[in-house]
C-alpha cells in the first residue's frame, strides 16, 4: 500500500550554493526516493517552472508526484485541492501532512512600539490561519489513514518559554504567528486522539533569505543545509507515535523544545 504525503510550500525556494531549493522542495525530493509513495506538492502556481520541476526528480518504483494549487492565504485553495485529489486522482486518504508554507518578512519585524498591525496580520494570516485552513480541508482524508500525521514546520522563535533567547531580536510578527500556529497544533492533538500532531523547529537552515535577514538584524549566520534538515526531520517523522510525539514541539534533532 502506498504512503500518501502532502507537502505545502513546496516551491518556497531559497538560493543555496547556487542551487534553488527549500525545505518543502527537499521533502518532495526525499519522499519520491521512497518506493510506493505518492507526494502531493501544494504550490501557489502549479504551472510555474519551479513547480513543474518538482516532477523531474528521480522517482522510486511505484512513486509519483502530484501538483495542486494551495496558497496559504486562500480561503478555498486547500478545499479545492482535496476535491481535485479525490475526483481526478482517486485519492481517498492522506497519511502525512507537512504544513511547510509560511512567510518571514524581515522588514516587517519591528519592536512592539514600531510594528504595524497590518504586518502582524499578514504573518498570522499565512503562518497560523493557513495552518488551520489546511487542517480543516485535509482532515476528512487524514482520518482515513492508519497512522495520520500532521507536522507543522514552526520555529524556535515561537516558544514562549524560550523568548529570552530572542529578546534582543525583533521577530515580533513572525514569532507571534508561529506561537499561534503552535497553539492550534497542540489543540488538535487533544481534539483528535488518533492523530500524531506536532511542531518542529527545522534548525537554522542557511539560505540566501536567512543570510540577508541576519545581516539586517546584525547577527551571525551559522546553521545546517536543507538536506541535513530534511533528512533529520524524516527520521523524526518515521519514528513518530501518538504516545511519544503527538502534542510536542521538537528541534530538528528530535530534542523537545519548551512551548
mmCIF file of C-alpha atoms in Angstrom:
data_model
loop_
_atom_site.group_PDB
_atom_site.id
_atom_site.type_symbol
_atom_site.label_atom_id
_atom_site.label_comp_id
_atom_site.label_asym_id
_atom_site.label_seq_id
_atom_site.Cartn_x
_atom_site.Cartn_y
_atom_site.Cartn_z
ATOM 1 C CA UNK A 1 0.000 0.000 0.000
ATOM 2 C CA UNK A 2 1.285 3.441 -0.913
ATOM 3 C CA UNK A 3 2.142 6.160 1.560
ATOM 4 C CA UNK A 4 0.483 9.446 0.603
ATOM 5 C CA UNK A 5 2.171 12.669 1.700
ATOM 6 C CA UNK A 6 1.007 16.255 1.190
ATOM 7 C CA UNK A 7 3.628 18.995 1.450
ATOM 8 C CA UNK A 8 2.724 22.682 1.277
ATOM 9 C CA UNK A 9 5.171 25.432 0.419
ATOM 10 C CA UNK A 10 6.888 23.027 -1.960
ATOM 11 C CA UNK A 11 8.154 25.829 -4.198
ATOM 12 C CA UNK A 12 9.161 28.231 -1.455
ATOM 13 C CA UNK A 13 12.687 28.396 -2.793
ATOM 14 C CA UNK A 14 15.894 29.707 -1.325
ATOM 15 C CA UNK A 15 19.252 30.035 -3.058
ATOM 16 C CA UNK A 16 21.864 27.743 -1.547
ATOM 17 C CA UNK A 17 25.278 27.240 -3.154
ATOM 18 C CA UNK A 18 23.809 28.381 -6.480
ATOM 19 C CA UNK A 19 21.022 25.763 -6.421
ATOM 20 C CA UNK A 20 17.373 26.642 -5.890
ATOM 21 C CA UNK A 21 15.997 24.571 -3.055
ATOM 22 C CA UNK A 22 13.973 24.798 0.132
ATOM 23 C CA UNK A 23 12.663 22.628 2.936
ATOM 24 C CA UNK A 24 9.348 21.857 1.221
ATOM 25 C CA UNK A 25 11.113 21.028 -2.015
ATOM 26 C CA UNK A 26 13.564 18.886 -0.058
ATOM 27 C CA UNK A 27 10.713 16.855 1.423
ATOM 28 C CA UNK A 28 9.262 16.259 -2.038
ATOM 29 C CA UNK A 29 12.611 15.083 -3.391
ATOM 30 C CA UNK A 30 13.345 12.749 -0.479
ATOM 31 C CA UNK A 31 9.887 11.179 -0.312
ATOM 32 C CA UNK A 32 9.938 10.476 -4.059
ATOM 33 C CA UNK A 33 13.075 8.406 -3.488
ATOM 34 C CA UNK A 34 10.977 6.013 -1.399
ATOM 35 C CA UNK A 35 9.048 3.242 -3.114
ATOM 36 C CA UNK A 36 5.256 3.344 -3.334
ATOM 37 C CA UNK A 37 4.964 6.941 -2.185
ATOM 38 C CA UNK A 38 2.579 9.496 -3.644
ATOM 39 C CA UNK A 39 3.766 13.033 -2.943
ATOM 40 C CA UNK A 40 1.194 15.795 -3.266
ATOM 41 C CA UNK A 41 3.025 19.093 -3.642
ATOM 42 C CA UNK A 42 0.961 22.105 -2.640
ATOM 43 C CA UNK A 43 2.192 25.109 -4.621
ATOM 44 C CA UNK A 44 0.906 28.592 -5.308
ATOM 45 C CA UNK A 45 1.367 28.322 -9.084
ATOM 46 C CA UNK A 46 1.312 24.747 -10.450
ATOM 47 C CA UNK A 47 2.271 25.921 -13.952
ATOM 48 C CA UNK A 48 5.415 27.762 -12.847
ATOM 49 C CA UNK A 49 8.865 26.446 -13.711
ATOM 50 C CA UNK A 50 9.638 25.955 -10.021
ATOM 51 C CA UNK A 51 6.520 23.816 -9.587
ATOM 52 C CA UNK A 52 6.863 21.689 -12.711
ATOM 53 C CA UNK A 53 10.494 20.974 -11.849
ATOM 54 C CA UNK A 54 9.223 19.018 -8.832
ATOM 55 C CA UNK A 55 8.053 16.374 -11.292
ATOM 56 C CA UNK A 56 11.590 15.974 -12.655
ATOM 57 C CA UNK A 57 13.112 14.413 -9.538
ATOM 58 C CA UNK A 58 14.261 10.794 -9.636
ATOM 59 C CA UNK A 59 11.313 8.632 -8.637
ATOM 60 C CA UNK A 60 11.403 5.229 -6.941
ATOM 61 C CA UNK A 61 9.229 2.367 -8.252
ATOM 62 C CA UNK A 62 5.549 2.916 -7.535
ATOM 63 C CA UNK A 63 6.016 6.567 -6.586
ATOM 64 C CA UNK A 64 4.820 9.759 -8.253
ATOM 65 C CA UNK A 65 4.278 13.472 -7.700
ATOM 66 C CA UNK A 66 1.007 15.365 -7.978
ATOM 67 C CA UNK A 67 0.845 19.160 -8.112
ATOM 68 C CA UNK A 68 -2.099 21.010 -6.580
ATOM 69 C CA UNK A 69 -2.705 24.699 -6.040
ATOM 70 C CA UNK A 70 -2.587 25.709 -2.382
ATOM 71 C CA UNK A 71 -1.917 29.304 -1.417
ATOM 72 C CA UNK A 72 -1.915 29.578 2.378
ATOM 73 C CA UNK A 73 -3.732 32.930 2.097
ATOM 74 C CA UNK A 74 -6.650 31.447 0.193
ATOM 75 C CA UNK A 75 -9.888 30.521 1.928
ATOM 76 C CA UNK A 76 -10.698 27.924 -0.754
ATOM 77 C CA UNK A 77 -7.465 26.556 -2.268
ATOM 78 C CA UNK A 78 -6.924 23.722 0.213
ATOM 79 C CA UNK A 79 -10.551 22.584 -0.012
ATOM 80 C CA UNK A 80 -10.443 22.662 -3.809
ATOM 81 C CA UNK A 81 -7.132 20.775 -3.813
ATOM 82 C CA UNK A 82 -8.731 17.947 -1.830
ATOM 83 C CA UNK A 83 -11.573 17.767 -4.348
ATOM 84 C CA UNK A 84 -9.022 17.518 -7.172
ATOM 85 C CA UNK A 85 -7.200 14.705 -5.379
ATOM 86 C CA UNK A 86 -10.424 12.786 -4.866
ATOM 87 C CA UNK A 87 -12.066 13.327 -8.263
ATOM 88 C CA UNK A 88 -9.079 13.448 -10.620
ATOM 89 C CA UNK A 89 -6.576 11.189 -8.868
ATOM 90 C CA UNK A 90 -8.779 8.790 -6.927
ATOM 91 C CA UNK A 91 -7.099 9.558 -3.619
ATOM 92 C CA UNK A 92 -9.239 8.654 -0.623
ATOM 93 C CA UNK A 93 -6.799 9.214 2.208
ATOM 94 C CA UNK A 94 -3.740 11.190 3.248
ATOM 95 C CA UNK A 95 -1.150 9.747 5.616
ATOM 96 C CA UNK A 96 1.145 12.680 6.309
ATOM 97 C CA UNK A 97 0.564 16.426 6.079
ATOM 98 C CA UNK A 98 3.617 18.664 6.229
ATOM 99 C CA UNK A 99 2.480 22.250 6.798
ATOM 100 C CA UNK A 100 5.554 23.985 5.469
ATOM 101 C CA UNK A 101 4.129 27.087 3.786
ATOM 102 C CA UNK A 102 4.982 30.283 5.620
ATOM 103 C CA UNK A 103 6.398 33.780 5.354
ATOM 104 C CA UNK A 104 9.059 35.790 7.105
ATOM 105 C CA UNK A 105 9.435 39.415 6.054
ATOM 106 C CA UNK A 106 12.483 40.890 7.848
ATOM 107 C CA UNK A 107 11.357 44.467 7.192
ATOM 108 C CA UNK A 108 8.030 43.754 8.907
ATOM 109 C CA UNK A 109 9.635 42.601 12.135
ATOM 110 C CA UNK A 110 9.985 45.652 14.342
ATOM 111 C CA UNK A 111 9.900 46.326 18.064
ATOM 112 C CA UNK A 112 6.408 46.390 19.543
ATOM 113 C CA UNK A 113 6.457 50.180 19.718
ATOM 114 C CA UNK A 114 7.155 50.446 15.988
ATOM 115 C CA UNK A 115 5.425 47.439 14.446
ATOM 116 C CA UNK A 116 2.494 47.767 12.074
ATOM 117 C CA UNK A 117 -0.540 45.655 12.842
ATOM 118 C CA UNK A 118 -1.035 45.073 9.125
ATOM 119 C CA UNK A 119 2.363 43.346 9.037
ATOM 120 C CA UNK A 120 1.415 41.245 12.051
ATOM 121 C CA UNK A 121 -1.886 40.291 10.444
ATOM 122 C CA UNK A 122 -0.168 39.231 7.210
ATOM 123 C CA UNK A 123 2.149 36.883 9.100
ATOM 124 C CA UNK A 124 -0.751 35.467 11.121
ATOM 125 C CA UNK A 125 -2.893 35.019 8.015
ATOM 126 C CA UNK A 126 -0.273 32.845 6.327
ATOM 127 C CA UNK A 127 1.608 31.219 9.207
ATOM 128 C CA UNK A 128 -1.323 30.484 11.524
ATOM 129 C CA UNK A 129 -4.639 30.819 9.692
ATOM 130 C CA UNK A 130 -3.100 28.977 6.746
ATOM 131 C CA UNK A 131 -2.384 26.007 9.010
ATOM 132 C CA UNK A 132 -5.990 25.969 10.235
ATOM 133 C CA UNK A 133 -7.301 26.105 6.659
ATOM 134 C CA UNK A 134 -5.033 23.224 5.708
ATOM 135 C CA UNK A 135 -6.050 21.067 8.655
ATOM 136 C CA UNK A 136 -9.771 21.680 8.150
ATOM 137 C CA UNK A 137 -9.514 20.783 4.463
ATOM 138 C CA UNK A 138 -7.344 17.691 4.852
ATOM 139 C CA UNK A 139 -8.786 16.097 7.983
ATOM 140 C CA UNK A 140 -11.534 14.089 6.183
ATOM 141 C CA UNK A 141 -8.805 12.267 4.219
ATOM 142 C CA UNK A 142 -6.257 12.279 7.022
ATOM 143 C CA UNK A 143 -8.578 10.439 9.401
ATOM 144 C CA UNK A 144 -8.801 7.599 6.864
ATOM 145 C CA UNK A 145 -5.123 6.787 7.475
ATOM 146 C CA UNK A 146 -3.987 4.070 9.876
ATOM 147 C CA UNK A 147 -1.288 6.443 11.144
ATOM 148 C CA UNK A 148 -2.288 10.067 10.434
ATOM 149 C CA UNK A 149 0.422 12.677 10.947
ATOM 150 C CA UNK A 150 0.127 16.476 10.803
ATOM 151 C CA UNK A 151 3.502 18.182 11.056
ATOM 152 C CA UNK A 152 3.902 21.940 11.450
ATOM 153 C CA UNK A 153 7.175 23.460 10.321
ATOM 154 C CA UNK A 154 7.372 26.009 13.126
ATOM 155 C CA UNK A 155 10.319 27.921 14.598
ATOM 156 C CA UNK A 156 12.172 28.105 17.897
ATOM 157 C CA UNK A 157 11.198 31.778 17.980
ATOM 158 C CA UNK A 158 7.628 30.564 18.533
ATOM 159 C CA UNK A 159 8.456 29.297 22.026
ATOM 160 C CA UNK A 160 7.126 31.498 24.830
ATOM 161 C CA UNK A 161 9.427 29.868 27.378
ATOM 162 C CA UNK A 162 12.374 30.387 25.058
ATOM 163 C CA UNK A 163 11.588 34.027 24.328
ATOM 164 C CA UNK A 164 14.588 35.240 26.320
ATOM 165 C CA UNK A 165 16.925 33.805 23.682
ATOM 166 C CA UNK A 166 15.319 36.087 21.087
ATOM 167 C CA UNK A 167 14.674 39.070 23.369
ATOM 168 C CA UNK A 168 17.037 41.371 21.502
ATOM 169 C CA UNK A 169 15.941 40.257 18.032
ATOM 170 C CA UNK A 170 12.795 41.999 16.684
ATOM 171 C CA UNK A 171 10.974 38.938 15.359
ATOM 172 C CA UNK A 172 7.612 40.011 16.752
ATOM 173 C CA UNK A 173 5.282 39.475 13.786
ATOM 174 C CA UNK A 174 6.918 36.218 12.752
ATOM 175 C CA UNK A 175 7.305 34.773 16.259
ATOM 176 C CA UNK A 176 3.753 35.672 17.299
ATOM 177 C CA UNK A 177 2.328 33.966 14.207
ATOM 178 C CA UNK A 178 4.319 30.812 14.968
ATOM 179 C CA UNK A 179 3.169 30.852 18.605
ATOM 180 C CA UNK A 180 -0.440 30.974 17.432
ATOM 181 C CA UNK A 181 0.123 28.113 14.990
ATOM 182 C CA UNK A 182 1.769 26.098 17.770
ATOM 183 C CA UNK A 183 -1.343 26.571 19.917
ATOM 184 C CA UNK A 184 -3.609 25.046 17.282
ATOM 185 C CA UNK A 185 -1.224 22.164 16.579
ATOM 186 C CA UNK A 186 -1.349 21.317 20.280
ATOM 187 C CA UNK A 187 -5.124 21.786 20.392
ATOM 188 C CA UNK A 188 -5.825 19.294 17.593
ATOM 189 C CA UNK A 189 -3.618 16.805 19.454
ATOM 190 C CA UNK A 190 -6.195 16.823 22.245
ATOM 191 C CA UNK A 191 -9.225 17.003 19.953
ATOM 192 C CA UNK A 192 -8.197 14.043 17.768
ATOM 193 C CA UNK A 193 -6.653 11.232 19.867
ATOM 194 C CA UNK A 194 -5.707 9.122 16.824
ATOM 195 C CA UNK A 195 -3.738 11.964 15.217
ATOM 196 C CA UNK A 196 0.004 12.465 15.586
ATOM 197 C CA UNK A 197 0.133 16.252 15.596
ATOM 198 C CA UNK A 198 3.312 18.119 16.460
ATOM 199 C CA UNK A 199 5.503 21.116 15.659
ATOM 200 C CA UNK A 200 9.178 21.177 14.742
ATOM 201 C CA UNK A 201 11.955 23.718 14.517
ATOM 202 C CA UNK A 202 13.748 22.759 11.265
ATOM 203 C CA UNK A 203 17.071 24.042 12.517
ATOM 204 C CA UNK A 204 18.962 27.141 11.500
ATOM 205 C CA UNK A 205 18.971 26.382 7.794
ATOM 206 C CA UNK A 206 21.438 28.543 5.872
ATOM 207 C CA UNK A 207 19.667 30.185 2.949
ATOM 208 C CA UNK A 208 20.087 33.372 0.975
ATOM 209 C CA UNK A 209 16.994 34.867 2.606
ATOM 210 C CA UNK A 210 18.171 33.937 6.085
ATOM 211 C CA UNK A 211 21.612 35.376 5.415
ATOM 212 C CA UNK A 212 20.093 38.673 4.301
ATOM 213 C CA UNK A 213 17.812 38.757 7.345
ATOM 214 C CA UNK A 214 20.699 38.005 9.691
ATOM 215 C CA UNK A 215 22.781 40.789 8.199
ATOM 216 C CA UNK A 216 19.910 43.211 8.672
ATOM 217 C CA UNK A 217 19.447 42.115 12.297
ATOM 218 C CA UNK A 218 23.174 42.209 12.987
ATOM 219 C CA UNK A 219 23.534 38.557 13.993
ATOM 220 C CA UNK A 220 25.911 35.862 12.774
ATOM 221 C CA UNK A 221 24.865 33.213 10.269
ATOM 222 C CA UNK A 222 25.559 29.624 11.232
ATOM 223 C CA UNK A 223 23.499 26.590 10.502
ATOM 224 C CA UNK A 224 22.776 23.441 8.555
ATOM 225 C CA UNK A 225 21.921 22.651 4.952
ATOM 226 C CA UNK A 226 18.422 21.962 3.662
ATOM 227 C CA UNK A 227 19.358 18.316 3.075
ATOM 228 C CA UNK A 228 20.557 17.940 6.659
ATOM 229 C CA UNK A 229 17.350 19.478 7.979
ATOM 230 C CA UNK A 230 15.031 17.391 5.813
ATOM 231 C CA UNK A 231 16.801 14.088 6.477
ATOM 232 C CA UNK A 232 16.714 14.723 10.227
ATOM 233 C CA UNK A 233 13.027 15.603 10.122
ATOM 234 C CA UNK A 234 12.275 12.499 8.056
ATOM 235 C CA UNK A 235 13.802 10.427 10.837
ATOM 236 C CA UNK A 236 11.553 12.192 13.346
ATOM 237 C CA UNK A 237 8.509 11.528 11.151
ATOM 238 C CA UNK A 238 9.391 7.879 10.601
ATOM 239 C CA UNK A 239 9.599 7.270 14.339
ATOM 240 C CA UNK A 240 6.656 9.433 15.406
ATOM 241 C CA UNK A 241 3.960 7.901 17.609
ATOM 242 C CA UNK A 242 0.869 9.182 19.378
ATOM 243 C CA UNK A 243 2.358 8.354 22.774
ATOM 244 C CA UNK A 244 5.820 9.850 22.336
ATOM 245 C CA UNK A 245 5.493 12.535 19.657
ATOM 246 C CA UNK A 246 1.991 13.953 19.410
ATOM 247 C CA UNK A 247 1.467 17.228 21.238
ATOM 248 C CA UNK A 248 5.174 18.046 21.342
ATOM 249 C CA UNK A 249 7.455 20.773 19.963
ATOM 250 C CA UNK A 250 10.703 19.243 18.730
ATOM 251 C CA UNK A 251 14.024 20.532 17.488
ATOM 252 C CA UNK A 252 15.300 19.200 14.169
ATOM 253 C CA UNK A 253 17.303 16.567 16.065
ATOM 254 C CA UNK A 254 14.221 15.340 17.939
ATOM 255 C CA UNK A 255 15.067 17.051 21.236
ATOM 256 C CA UNK A 256 11.982 18.669 22.868
ATOM 257 C CA UNK A 257 11.623 22.456 22.850
ATOM 258 C CA UNK A 258 9.550 24.048 25.654
ATOM 259 C CA UNK A 259 6.331 25.650 24.491
#
